[in-house]
Amino acid sequence: MSAARDSESGTSAAVRAEAERWHARLRGSEHNPKDWLAFAEWRDASPLHARAYAETQALWSEVGYLAGDSDMLRWRREAHQAALGGSAKRGTGMNRRRRALGASAIAAAVMLAVGVVLVMHGERYSTALGEQRTVTLADGSTVLLNTDSEIVVRMGSGYREVRLARGEALFTVKHEAARPFRTIAGDDVITDLGTRFAVRLQPNASRVEVLEGKVAVTRGVGRTATLAAGETIGTREGDWRIQSAPAESFARWAEGRLVFHDAPLSEVVAEVNRYGPERFVLGDESLGGLRVEGDFRIGHPRVLAVALEAALPVHVERSGNELRLIRRD
């Protein structure tokens, strides 16, 4: 902000910076009761401190929901490029650049600086290993969380946003034209167009499948796809394309089923193990290439073990919670 703005608000840049640091820390996951006491002492030490913190909260309330907006993503890129260019030029050159970018770039700079902290806002809901849970949101929409999953929910007068922090979820959204419903999963932003859809987040990969209605999926800046019911889009090793949802729809978990069609045993084992506590272990890595076809109930690994023994050249050795697959002679 300019010196004139500092004068108008009566808040120095240094105090604002302190307020922003406190805001970020207290919304993070690593603060403790001593931090709250220290913050209260800092805030009450001066009316300027209290004002700066209130202004910071108001700013976050206004810009927070725009994290996945396509314009905001573009502005963040412009602000980042401007910041890189600014390292070589100072003084009047930087002032001209700031004026050229205008208010939108200032907002983008804020998002660029604190975007990581943004996702720590909101109400958190999670499930443990093997647990499934339905969360009813304030707008009447529902989110069914699968095993070992977590979401962060933020809602306001003009926005609705859910970030999938890990795992997968099935969304049944009540459409509101005035309040877009956005789901953030890794690099993808899914915007509801009146729909029911499932999202799965994995390391370096994500997948969206539409069960009813439509969604718009945006990745990065300027890369958008619209999916209709029966379509899916996945990202893995750079691949990003719309496909017809396969027969083994990954959203079948919402019905308590795991469906595999010509799937490698290694993939089947990894999927079933997500629901623990009993876990399959491949006694021989070469077994991972065996193909599996079937429809199995979640939470019944021993029934699956019997099916695998009947269909594949393997037998299962049981030890505690471990189900070891051994090649049968």
Short mmCIF file of N, CA, C and O in Angstrom, two decimals, residues 70 72 231 270:
data_model
loop_
_atom_site.label_atom_id
_atom_site.label_comp_id
_atom_site.label_asym_id
_atom_site.label_seq_id
_atom_site.Cartn_x
_atom_site.Cartn_y
_atom_site.Cartn_z
N SER A 70 -10.61 -18.50 -12.20
CA SER A 70 -9.70 -18.45 -13.35
C SER A 70 -9.01 -17.10 -13.47
O SER A 70 -7.83 -17.00 -13.80
N MET A 72 -8.40 -15.03 -10.98
CA MET A 72 -7.41 -14.92 -9.91
C MET A 72 -6.15 -15.70 -10.25
O MET A 72 -5.03 -15.25 -10.00
N GLU A 231 -19.06 -39.28 -17.66
CA GLU A 231 -17.72 -38.96 -18.14
C GLU A 231 -16.77 -38.78 -16.95
O GLU A 231 -17.18 -38.44 -15.85
N ALA A 270 -3.58 -52.76 -3.52
CA ALA A 270 -3.44 -51.39 -3.04
C ALA A 270 -4.79 -50.77 -2.71
O ALA A 270 -4.94 -50.06 -1.71
#
